[in-house]
Amino acid sequence: MKVRAVAKRILMQLRNDKRTLALTLLAPLLLLTLLYFVFETAEDTLPIGIINVPQKFIEELYQNNAVPIRCQSPSDIEKGEVTAVVTMESGRVHVWIDGSNSSKAGNAMKAIEAAGKGMNQRRSDLIPDVTYVYGAEDMSLFDSFASILMGLLVFFFVFLISGISFLKERTTGTLEKVLSTPIKRWEVVAGYVLGFGTVNVVQSAVICFYLVYVLRVLMVGSIWLVLLITLVTAISALTLGILISTAANSEFQMIQFIPLIIVPQAVFTGLFTLPPELEAVGRAMPLYYTADALKAVMLKNAGFMDILPDLGILTALSIVFAIINTNLLKRYRNI
């Protein structure tokens, strides 16, 4: 009877807590639907640039799940539209390849080699001469995704810790006490951002230096730019975490937001090959720009001006989240 009474009390609490009930039932369905579209529409073909190659070679590329795209020069690979560029001069095959994604690079090389063998199996001179524009031949899969994982980890922990901390300030009455003093709402938000931001600087530095100097992941760009990107990412995660915490009534509910806020963003960071329609959805998410900037610096030696658009969008999102947070504080005090 006592067990039944406890179980009945829990069920009654869940029935009255419609927000928790909705997150428990609907969040897994939304996540499964997203993953369904990702895997069902994932592209299994690779765009490969071609310059002065025979028609037979083009046909063989099609047979090996590659999409030949005519290019003007090997430098077209820097635009990100093709994984590799193939040219043929004096019977020799030259390949320029983007090795920033070792999985795609490996598949592209297999398709090119298979196409060369299929065109003429007797010609040994069709063994390609390979030049890596980005990355290296011996680059591991972890090197390819380390930049994405770095941004994901920074965003995840900052979002969760800042959200739960702000929620605790609100539920314990600390926030109301702070607002009872002569302080403006924007000063409260700025104070939280500055306080948590100081810790985030240390966290970002620890993660960055550990990946580069302990795990020895590939780093061809400036480590200071990487630190700048992770710091801006942490601020956007911080302001978003505070914003989402206003919709939660407990730490448990805050954790339940992870499948809705974090996991979908992870899908659109480059871990999966997505069609253009789904990639367009990812452009509305902060982690998309974090991953893009980190990959550009760590794997492609991008400079500050190259990543400035990504940093600008992340900063703009942080400002928007901070403004919304400031307005939401009206429920506690209208200042």
mmCIF file of C-alpha atoms in Angstrom:
data_model
loop_
_atom_site.group_PDB
_atom_site.id
_atom_site.type_symbol
_atom_site.label_atom_id
_atom_site.label_comp_id
_atom_site.label_asym_id
_atom_site.label_seq_id
_atom_site.Cartn_x
_atom_site.Cartn_y
_atom_site.Cartn_z
ATOM 1 C CA MET A 1 0.000 0.000 0.000
ATOM 2 C CA LYS A 2 2.838 2.389 0.821
ATOM 3 C CA VAL A 3 4.503 1.647 -2.522
ATOM 4 C CA ARG A 4 1.216 2.297 -4.294
ATOM 5 C CA ALA A 5 0.783 5.584 -2.439
ATOM 6 C CA VAL A 6 4.255 6.775 -3.441
ATOM 7 C CA ALA A 7 3.688 5.738 -7.062
ATOM 8 C CA LYS A 8 0.314 7.494 -7.099
ATOM 9 C CA ARG A 9 1.887 10.679 -5.761
ATOM 10 C CA ILE A 10 4.559 10.632 -8.477
ATOM 11 C CA LEU A 11 1.969 10.092 -11.205
ATOM 12 C CA MET A 12 -0.159 12.938 -9.854
ATOM 13 C CA GLN A 13 2.878 15.235 -9.866
ATOM 14 C CA LEU A 14 3.656 14.345 -13.464
ATOM 15 C CA ARG A 15 0.049 14.864 -14.494
ATOM 16 C CA ASN A 16 0.060 18.333 -12.984
ATOM 17 C CA ASP A 17 3.497 19.151 -14.436
ATOM 18 C CA LYS A 18 2.467 19.332 -18.083
ATOM 19 C CA ARG A 19 5.790 20.837 -19.165
ATOM 20 C CA THR A 20 7.792 17.856 -17.884
ATOM 21 C CA LEU A 21 5.241 15.462 -19.330
ATOM 22 C CA ALA A 22 5.417 17.126 -22.740
ATOM 23 C CA LEU A 23 9.227 17.101 -22.758
ATOM 24 C CA THR A 24 9.279 13.449 -21.713
ATOM 25 C CA LEU A 25 6.882 12.327 -24.434
ATOM 26 C CA LEU A 26 7.513 14.728 -27.312
ATOM 27 C CA ALA A 27 11.258 15.426 -27.151
ATOM 28 C CA PRO A 28 12.275 11.859 -28.139
ATOM 29 C CA LEU A 29 9.781 11.928 -31.027
ATOM 30 C CA LEU A 30 11.098 15.247 -32.322
ATOM 31 C CA LEU A 31 14.677 14.012 -32.071
ATOM 32 C CA LEU A 32 13.879 10.742 -33.848
ATOM 33 C CA THR A 33 12.112 12.670 -36.609
ATOM 34 C CA LEU A 34 15.146 14.900 -37.086
ATOM 35 C CA LEU A 35 17.523 11.931 -37.239
ATOM 36 C CA TYR A 36 15.188 10.176 -39.669
ATOM 37 C CA PHE A 37 15.364 13.067 -42.121
ATOM 38 C CA VAL A 38 19.129 13.354 -41.634
ATOM 39 C CA PHE A 39 19.855 9.713 -42.430
ATOM 40 C CA GLU A 40 17.184 9.331 -45.100
ATOM 41 C CA THR A 41 18.318 12.398 -47.028
ATOM 42 C CA ALA A 42 22.057 12.113 -46.343
ATOM 43 C CA GLU A 43 24.025 12.414 -49.536
ATOM 44 C CA ASP A 44 26.049 9.300 -50.407
ATOM 45 C CA THR A 45 27.687 10.895 -53.460
ATOM 46 C CA LEU A 46 30.775 13.071 -53.535
ATOM 47 C CA PRO A 47 31.256 16.166 -55.713
ATOM 48 C CA ILE A 48 34.570 15.821 -57.548
ATOM 49 C CA GLY A 49 35.917 18.572 -59.774
ATOM 50 C CA ILE A 50 37.271 17.599 -63.203
ATOM 51 C CA ILE A 51 39.623 19.423 -65.584
ATOM 52 C CA ASN A 52 40.596 18.014 -68.994
ATOM 53 C CA VAL A 53 39.569 14.429 -68.284
ATOM 54 C CA PRO A 54 38.220 11.907 -70.833
ATOM 55 C CA GLN A 55 34.509 11.141 -71.040
ATOM 56 C CA LYS A 56 35.240 7.549 -70.058
ATOM 57 C CA PHE A 57 36.759 8.730 -66.777
ATOM 58 C CA ILE A 58 33.666 10.847 -66.081
ATOM 59 C CA GLU A 59 31.423 7.837 -66.683
ATOM 60 C CA GLU A 60 33.522 5.748 -64.322
ATOM 61 C CA LEU A 61 33.207 8.417 -61.620
ATOM 62 C CA TYR A 62 29.425 8.196 -61.882
ATOM 63 C CA GLN A 63 29.702 4.445 -61.465
ATOM 64 C CA ASN A 64 31.577 4.964 -58.190
ATOM 65 C CA ASN A 65 29.047 7.263 -56.455
ATOM 66 C CA ALA A 66 30.828 10.476 -57.429
ATOM 67 C CA VAL A 67 29.356 13.542 -59.114
ATOM 68 C CA PRO A 68 31.806 15.115 -61.603
ATOM 69 C CA ILE A 69 31.721 18.925 -61.673
ATOM 70 C CA ARG A 70 33.692 20.871 -64.264
ATOM 71 C CA CYS A 71 36.123 23.311 -62.637
ATOM 72 C CA GLN A 72 38.393 26.078 -63.876
ATOM 73 C CA SER A 73 41.374 25.350 -61.635
ATOM 74 C CA PRO A 74 42.367 23.285 -58.579
ATOM 75 C CA SER A 75 41.875 26.413 -56.465
ATOM 76 C CA ASP A 76 38.120 25.833 -56.803
ATOM 77 C CA ILE A 77 38.500 23.327 -53.984
ATOM 78 C CA GLU A 78 38.972 26.266 -51.603
ATOM 79 C CA LYS A 79 35.375 27.325 -52.270
ATOM 80 C CA GLY A 80 34.161 24.141 -50.587
ATOM 81 C CA GLU A 81 32.012 23.077 -53.532
ATOM 82 C CA VAL A 82 34.058 19.953 -54.342
ATOM 83 C CA THR A 83 35.946 17.418 -52.254
ATOM 84 C CA ALA A 84 38.666 16.880 -54.847
ATOM 85 C CA VAL A 85 39.799 18.160 -58.239
ATOM 86 C CA VAL A 86 41.170 15.794 -60.898
ATOM 87 C CA THR A 87 43.242 16.844 -63.894
ATOM 88 C CA MET A 88 44.961 14.817 -66.610
ATOM 89 C CA GLU A 89 48.084 16.103 -68.316
ATOM 90 C CA SER A 90 50.297 14.029 -70.611
ATOM 91 C CA GLY A 91 48.560 10.884 -69.475
ATOM 92 C CA ARG A 92 49.174 11.568 -65.787
ATOM 93 C CA VAL A 93 46.410 11.932 -63.232
ATOM 94 C CA HIS A 94 46.829 14.775 -60.745
ATOM 95 C CA VAL A 95 44.514 15.036 -57.742
ATOM 96 C CA TRP A 96 44.075 17.990 -55.410
ATOM 97 C CA ILE A 97 42.031 16.981 -52.401
ATOM 98 C CA ASP A 98 40.402 18.572 -49.353
ATOM 99 C CA GLY A 99 41.579 16.374 -46.497
ATOM 100 C CA SER A 100 39.883 18.374 -43.739
ATOM 101 C CA ASN A 101 37.333 15.564 -43.548
ATOM 102 C CA SER A 102 39.300 12.311 -43.637
ATOM 103 C CA SER A 103 36.192 10.225 -44.294
ATOM 104 C CA LYS A 104 35.155 12.235 -47.357
ATOM 105 C CA ALA A 105 38.746 12.433 -48.578
ATOM 106 C CA GLY A 106 39.136 8.666 -48.308
ATOM 107 C CA ASN A 107 35.920 8.023 -50.211
ATOM 108 C CA ALA A 108 36.908 10.526 -52.886
ATOM 109 C CA MET A 109 40.287 8.861 -53.390
ATOM 110 C CA LYS A 110 38.649 5.439 -53.651
ATOM 111 C CA ALA A 111 36.251 6.744 -56.299
ATOM 112 C CA ILE A 112 39.063 8.393 -58.290
ATOM 113 C CA GLU A 113 41.313 5.330 -58.150
ATOM 114 C CA ALA A 114 38.445 3.035 -59.109
ATOM 115 C CA ALA A 115 37.534 5.322 -62.015
ATOM 116 C CA GLY A 116 41.137 5.303 -63.228
ATOM 117 C CA LYS A 117 41.331 1.527 -63.112
ATOM 118 C CA GLY A 118 37.962 1.170 -64.787
ATOM 119 C CA MET A 119 38.994 3.464 -67.629
ATOM 120 C CA ASN A 120 42.091 1.465 -68.510
ATOM 121 C CA GLN A 121 43.291 -1.296 -66.227
ATOM 122 C CA ARG A 122 46.549 -1.789 -68.118
ATOM 123 C CA ARG A 123 47.914 1.725 -67.702
ATOM 124 C CA SER A 124 50.030 2.012 -64.587
ATOM 125 C CA ASP A 125 50.523 5.744 -65.144
ATOM 126 C CA LEU A 126 46.930 6.330 -64.047
ATOM 127 C CA ILE A 127 48.030 6.023 -60.442
ATOM 128 C CA PRO A 128 47.153 9.525 -59.207
ATOM 129 C CA ASP A 129 49.647 12.096 -58.015
ATOM 130 C CA VAL A 130 47.947 13.468 -54.884
ATOM 131 C CA THR A 131 48.288 16.931 -53.346
ATOM 132 C CA TYR A 132 46.454 17.712 -50.103
ATOM 133 C CA VAL A 133 45.148 21.280 -50.130
ATOM 134 C CA TYR A 134 43.919 20.899 -46.543
ATOM 135 C CA GLY A 135 44.754 18.231 -44.009
ATOM 136 C CA ALA A 136 47.160 15.372 -44.626
ATOM 137 C CA GLU A 137 47.102 11.808 -45.861
ATOM 138 C CA ASP A 138 47.781 10.402 -42.390
ATOM 139 C CA MET A 139 45.185 12.600 -40.665
ATOM 140 C CA SER A 140 42.960 10.561 -38.354
ATOM 141 C CA LEU A 141 39.190 10.671 -38.113
ATOM 142 C CA PHE A 142 39.510 12.306 -34.699
ATOM 143 C CA ASP A 143 41.613 15.084 -36.237
ATOM 144 C CA SER A 144 38.783 15.732 -38.693
ATOM 145 C CA PHE A 145 36.132 16.090 -36.011
ATOM 146 C CA ALA A 146 38.189 17.450 -33.091
ATOM 147 C CA SER A 147 37.316 21.040 -34.000
ATOM 148 C CA ILE A 148 33.600 20.219 -34.031
ATOM 149 C CA LEU A 149 33.820 18.289 -30.760
ATOM 150 C CA MET A 150 35.678 21.164 -29.103
ATOM 151 C CA GLY A 151 32.934 23.637 -29.963
ATOM 152 C CA LEU A 152 30.225 21.150 -29.004
ATOM 153 C CA LEU A 153 31.734 20.434 -25.579
ATOM 154 C CA VAL A 154 32.264 24.103 -24.772
ATOM 155 C CA PHE A 155 28.725 24.980 -25.814
ATOM 156 C CA PHE A 156 27.156 22.022 -23.991
ATOM 157 C CA PHE A 157 28.803 22.504 -20.605
ATOM 158 C CA VAL A 158 28.447 26.282 -20.581
ATOM 159 C CA PHE A 159 24.785 26.038 -21.597
ATOM 160 C CA LEU A 160 23.994 23.437 -18.943
ATOM 161 C CA ILE A 161 25.983 24.885 -16.036
ATOM 162 C CA SER A 162 24.956 28.503 -16.613
ATOM 163 C CA GLY A 163 21.319 27.536 -17.113
ATOM 164 C CA ILE A 164 21.156 25.444 -13.945
ATOM 165 C CA SER A 165 23.055 28.080 -11.936
ATOM 166 C CA PHE A 166 20.719 30.873 -13.028
ATOM 167 C CA LEU A 167 17.728 28.622 -12.354
ATOM 168 C CA LYS A 168 19.016 27.982 -8.845
ATOM 169 C CA GLU A 169 19.433 31.725 -8.293
ATOM 170 C CA ARG A 170 15.822 32.197 -9.337
ATOM 171 C CA THR A 171 14.258 29.321 -7.379
ATOM 172 C CA THR A 172 16.144 30.076 -4.152
ATOM 173 C CA GLY A 173 15.106 33.729 -4.204
ATOM 174 C CA THR A 174 18.633 35.082 -4.733
ATOM 175 C CA LEU A 175 17.632 36.758 -7.984
ATOM 176 C CA GLU A 176 14.737 38.571 -6.313
ATOM 177 C CA LYS A 177 17.067 39.802 -3.573
ATOM 178 C CA VAL A 178 19.491 41.131 -6.177
ATOM 179 C CA LEU A 179 16.653 42.869 -7.997
ATOM 180 C CA SER A 180 15.487 44.467 -4.750
ATOM 181 C CA THR A 181 18.630 46.590 -4.812
ATOM 182 C CA PRO A 182 18.988 49.704 -7.027
ATOM 183 C CA ILE A 183 20.295 47.825 -10.053
ATOM 184 C CA LYS A 184 19.037 47.804 -13.611
ATOM 185 C CA ARG A 185 17.961 44.654 -15.412
ATOM 186 C CA TRP A 186 20.663 44.923 -18.060
ATOM 187 C CA GLU A 187 23.268 45.258 -15.313
ATOM 188 C CA VAL A 188 22.064 41.984 -13.813
ATOM 189 C CA VAL A 189 22.378 40.176 -17.145
ATOM 190 C CA ALA A 190 25.760 41.782 -17.859
ATOM 191 C CA GLY A 191 26.981 40.801 -14.404
ATOM 192 C CA TYR A 192 26.012 37.180 -14.894
ATOM 193 C CA VAL A 193 27.654 37.135 -18.325
ATOM 194 C CA LEU A 194 30.848 38.680 -16.931
ATOM 195 C CA GLY A 195 30.939 36.352 -13.926
ATOM 196 C CA PHE A 196 30.295 33.129 -15.807
ATOM 197 C CA GLY A 197 32.334 34.412 -18.744
ATOM 198 C CA THR A 198 35.451 34.604 -16.590
ATOM 199 C CA VAL A 199 35.102 30.922 -15.743
ATOM 200 C CA ASN A 200 34.369 30.131 -19.373
ATOM 201 C CA VAL A 201 37.677 31.676 -20.451
ATOM 202 C CA VAL A 202 39.520 29.221 -18.222
ATOM 203 C CA GLN A 203 37.364 26.313 -19.377
ATOM 204 C CA SER A 204 37.896 27.136 -23.051
ATOM 205 C CA ALA A 205 41.647 27.446 -22.565
ATOM 206 C CA VAL A 206 41.858 24.103 -20.751
ATOM 207 C CA ILE A 207 39.898 22.258 -23.459
ATOM 208 C CA CYS A 208 41.841 23.920 -26.263
ATOM 209 C CA PHE A 209 45.325 23.321 -24.852
ATOM 210 C CA TYR A 210 44.441 19.749 -23.862
ATOM 211 C CA LEU A 211 43.327 18.882 -27.387
ATOM 212 C CA VAL A 212 46.312 20.528 -29.056
ATOM 213 C CA TYR A 213 49.188 19.730 -26.703
ATOM 214 C CA VAL A 214 48.060 16.524 -24.957
ATOM 215 C CA LEU A 215 45.946 14.719 -27.553
ATOM 216 C CA ARG A 216 48.047 16.233 -30.370
ATOM 217 C CA VAL A 217 45.175 16.941 -32.743
ATOM 218 C CA LEU A 218 46.014 18.643 -36.021
ATOM 219 C CA MET A 219 46.349 22.418 -35.667
ATOM 220 C CA VAL A 220 47.584 24.419 -38.647
ATOM 221 C CA GLY A 221 46.135 27.793 -37.646
ATOM 222 C CA SER A 222 46.510 30.175 -34.719
ATOM 223 C CA ILE A 223 45.646 28.789 -31.306
ATOM 224 C CA TRP A 224 44.734 32.319 -30.191
ATOM 225 C CA LEU A 225 42.026 32.463 -32.846
ATOM 226 C CA VAL A 226 40.738 29.123 -31.572
ATOM 227 C CA LEU A 227 40.570 30.560 -28.058
ATOM 228 C CA LEU A 228 38.711 33.601 -29.380
ATOM 229 C CA ILE A 229 36.168 31.393 -31.165
ATOM 230 C CA THR A 230 35.569 29.228 -28.096
ATOM 231 C CA LEU A 231 35.161 32.333 -25.927
ATOM 232 C CA VAL A 232 32.545 33.858 -28.245
ATOM 233 C CA THR A 233 30.853 30.449 -28.406
ATOM 234 C CA ALA A 234 30.798 30.230 -24.617
ATOM 235 C CA ILE A 235 29.144 33.651 -24.353
ATOM 236 C CA SER A 236 26.424 32.641 -26.823
ATOM 237 C CA ALA A 237 25.874 29.384 -24.911
ATOM 238 C CA LEU A 238 25.792 31.322 -21.635
ATOM 239 C CA THR A 239 23.152 33.799 -22.773
ATOM 240 C CA LEU A 240 21.096 31.018 -24.364
ATOM 241 C CA GLY A 241 21.359 28.891 -21.212
ATOM 242 C CA ILE A 242 20.081 31.760 -19.066
ATOM 243 C CA LEU A 243 17.264 32.332 -21.553
ATOM 244 C CA ILE A 244 16.157 28.693 -21.585
ATOM 245 C CA SER A 245 16.364 28.472 -17.784
ATOM 246 C CA THR A 246 13.477 30.950 -17.560
ATOM 247 C CA ALA A 247 11.252 28.259 -19.089
ATOM 248 C CA ALA A 248 12.320 25.618 -16.538
ATOM 249 C CA ASN A 249 11.099 25.146 -13.000
ATOM 250 C CA SER A 250 13.721 22.603 -11.890
ATOM 251 C CA GLU A 251 17.159 21.264 -12.761
ATOM 252 C CA PHE A 252 15.473 18.169 -14.170
ATOM 253 C CA GLN A 253 13.514 20.258 -16.657
ATOM 254 C CA MET A 254 16.685 22.118 -17.618
ATOM 255 C CA ILE A 255 18.372 18.824 -18.444
ATOM 256 C CA GLN A 256 15.341 17.797 -20.474
ATOM 257 C CA PHE A 257 15.950 20.727 -22.801
ATOM 258 C CA ILE A 258 19.247 19.185 -23.941
ATOM 259 C CA PRO A 259 17.632 16.929 -26.604
ATOM 260 C CA LEU A 260 15.799 19.970 -27.968
ATOM 261 C CA ILE A 261 18.595 22.553 -27.825
ATOM 262 C CA ILE A 262 21.948 20.737 -27.988
ATOM 263 C CA VAL A 263 21.410 17.541 -29.992
ATOM 264 C CA PRO A 264 19.811 19.182 -33.065
ATOM 265 C CA GLN A 265 22.688 21.670 -33.204
ATOM 266 C CA ALA A 266 25.224 18.833 -33.052
ATOM 267 C CA VAL A 267 23.588 17.270 -36.109
ATOM 268 C CA PHE A 268 24.160 20.414 -38.176
ATOM 269 C CA THR A 269 27.805 21.019 -37.226
ATOM 270 C CA GLY A 270 29.297 18.822 -39.949
ATOM 271 C CA LEU A 271 29.225 15.440 -38.260
ATOM 272 C CA PHE A 272 26.878 14.275 -41.019
ATOM 273 C CA THR A 273 26.778 14.936 -44.742
ATOM 274 C CA LEU A 274 23.520 16.807 -45.282
ATOM 275 C CA PRO A 275 21.663 18.006 -48.371
ATOM 276 C CA PRO A 276 21.543 21.784 -48.952
ATOM 277 C CA GLU A 277 17.960 22.029 -47.646
ATOM 278 C CA LEU A 278 18.908 20.710 -44.208
ATOM 279 C CA GLU A 279 22.168 22.654 -44.131
ATOM 280 C CA ALA A 280 20.097 25.820 -44.514
ATOM 281 C CA VAL A 281 18.281 24.906 -41.275
ATOM 282 C CA GLY A 282 21.611 24.669 -39.460
ATOM 283 C CA ARG A 283 22.424 28.292 -40.291
ATOM 284 C CA ALA A 284 19.910 29.354 -37.646
ATOM 285 C CA MET A 285 21.923 27.616 -34.906
ATOM 286 C CA PRO A 286 24.955 29.021 -33.036
ATOM 287 C CA LEU A 287 26.975 25.791 -33.149
ATOM 288 C CA TYR A 288 26.927 25.832 -36.956
ATOM 289 C CA TYR A 289 29.048 28.986 -36.984
ATOM 290 C CA THR A 290 31.283 27.735 -34.183
ATOM 291 C CA ALA A 291 32.084 24.542 -36.070
ATOM 292 C CA ASP A 292 32.614 26.427 -39.325
ATOM 293 C CA ALA A 293 35.074 28.850 -37.733
ATOM 294 C CA LEU A 294 36.994 26.206 -35.763
ATOM 295 C CA LYS A 295 37.367 23.945 -38.804
ATOM 296 C CA ALA A 296 38.579 26.877 -40.886
ATOM 297 C CA VAL A 297 41.281 27.812 -38.368
ATOM 298 C CA MET A 298 42.394 24.379 -37.171
ATOM 299 C CA LEU A 299 42.350 22.561 -40.511
ATOM 300 C CA LYS A 300 42.629 25.295 -43.165
ATOM 301 C CA ASN A 301 44.822 27.938 -41.490
ATOM 302 C CA ALA A 302 42.145 30.620 -41.833
ATOM 303 C CA GLY A 303 42.894 34.113 -40.559
ATOM 304 C CA PHE A 304 40.841 36.537 -38.503
ATOM 305 C CA MET A 305 39.127 38.122 -41.500
ATOM 306 C CA ASP A 306 38.107 34.676 -42.776
ATOM 307 C CA ILE A 307 36.220 33.824 -39.592
ATOM 308 C CA LEU A 308 34.922 37.341 -38.914
ATOM 309 C CA PRO A 309 31.446 36.594 -40.392
ATOM 310 C CA ASP A 310 31.056 33.573 -38.079
ATOM 311 C CA LEU A 311 32.199 35.571 -35.051
ATOM 312 C CA GLY A 312 29.876 38.410 -36.016
ATOM 313 C CA ILE A 313 26.834 36.142 -36.181
ATOM 314 C CA LEU A 314 27.694 34.470 -32.862
ATOM 315 C CA THR A 315 28.097 37.886 -31.245
ATOM 316 C CA ALA A 316 24.801 39.079 -32.722
ATOM 317 C CA LEU A 317 23.011 35.990 -31.389
ATOM 318 C CA SER A 318 24.503 36.588 -27.936
ATOM 319 C CA ILE A 319 23.252 40.184 -27.973
ATOM 320 C CA VAL A 320 19.772 39.049 -29.021
ATOM 321 C CA PHE A 321 19.665 36.438 -26.239
ATOM 322 C CA ALA A 322 20.884 39.021 -23.701
ATOM 323 C CA ILE A 323 18.209 41.535 -24.754
ATOM 324 C CA ILE A 324 15.504 38.887 -24.405
ATOM 325 C CA ASN A 325 16.864 37.951 -20.966
ATOM 326 C CA THR A 326 16.749 41.596 -19.901
ATOM 327 C CA ASN A 327 13.114 41.904 -20.963
ATOM 328 C CA LEU A 328 12.166 38.656 -19.223
ATOM 329 C CA LEU A 329 13.421 40.067 -15.915
ATOM 330 C CA LYS A 330 10.402 42.395 -15.955
ATOM 331 C CA ARG A 331 8.434 39.644 -14.275
ATOM 332 C CA TYR A 332 10.572 40.191 -11.167
ATOM 333 C CA ARG A 333 10.896 43.958 -11.262
ATOM 334 C CA ASN A 334 9.930 46.626 -13.768
ATOM 335 C CA ILE A 335 13.075 48.787 -13.966
#
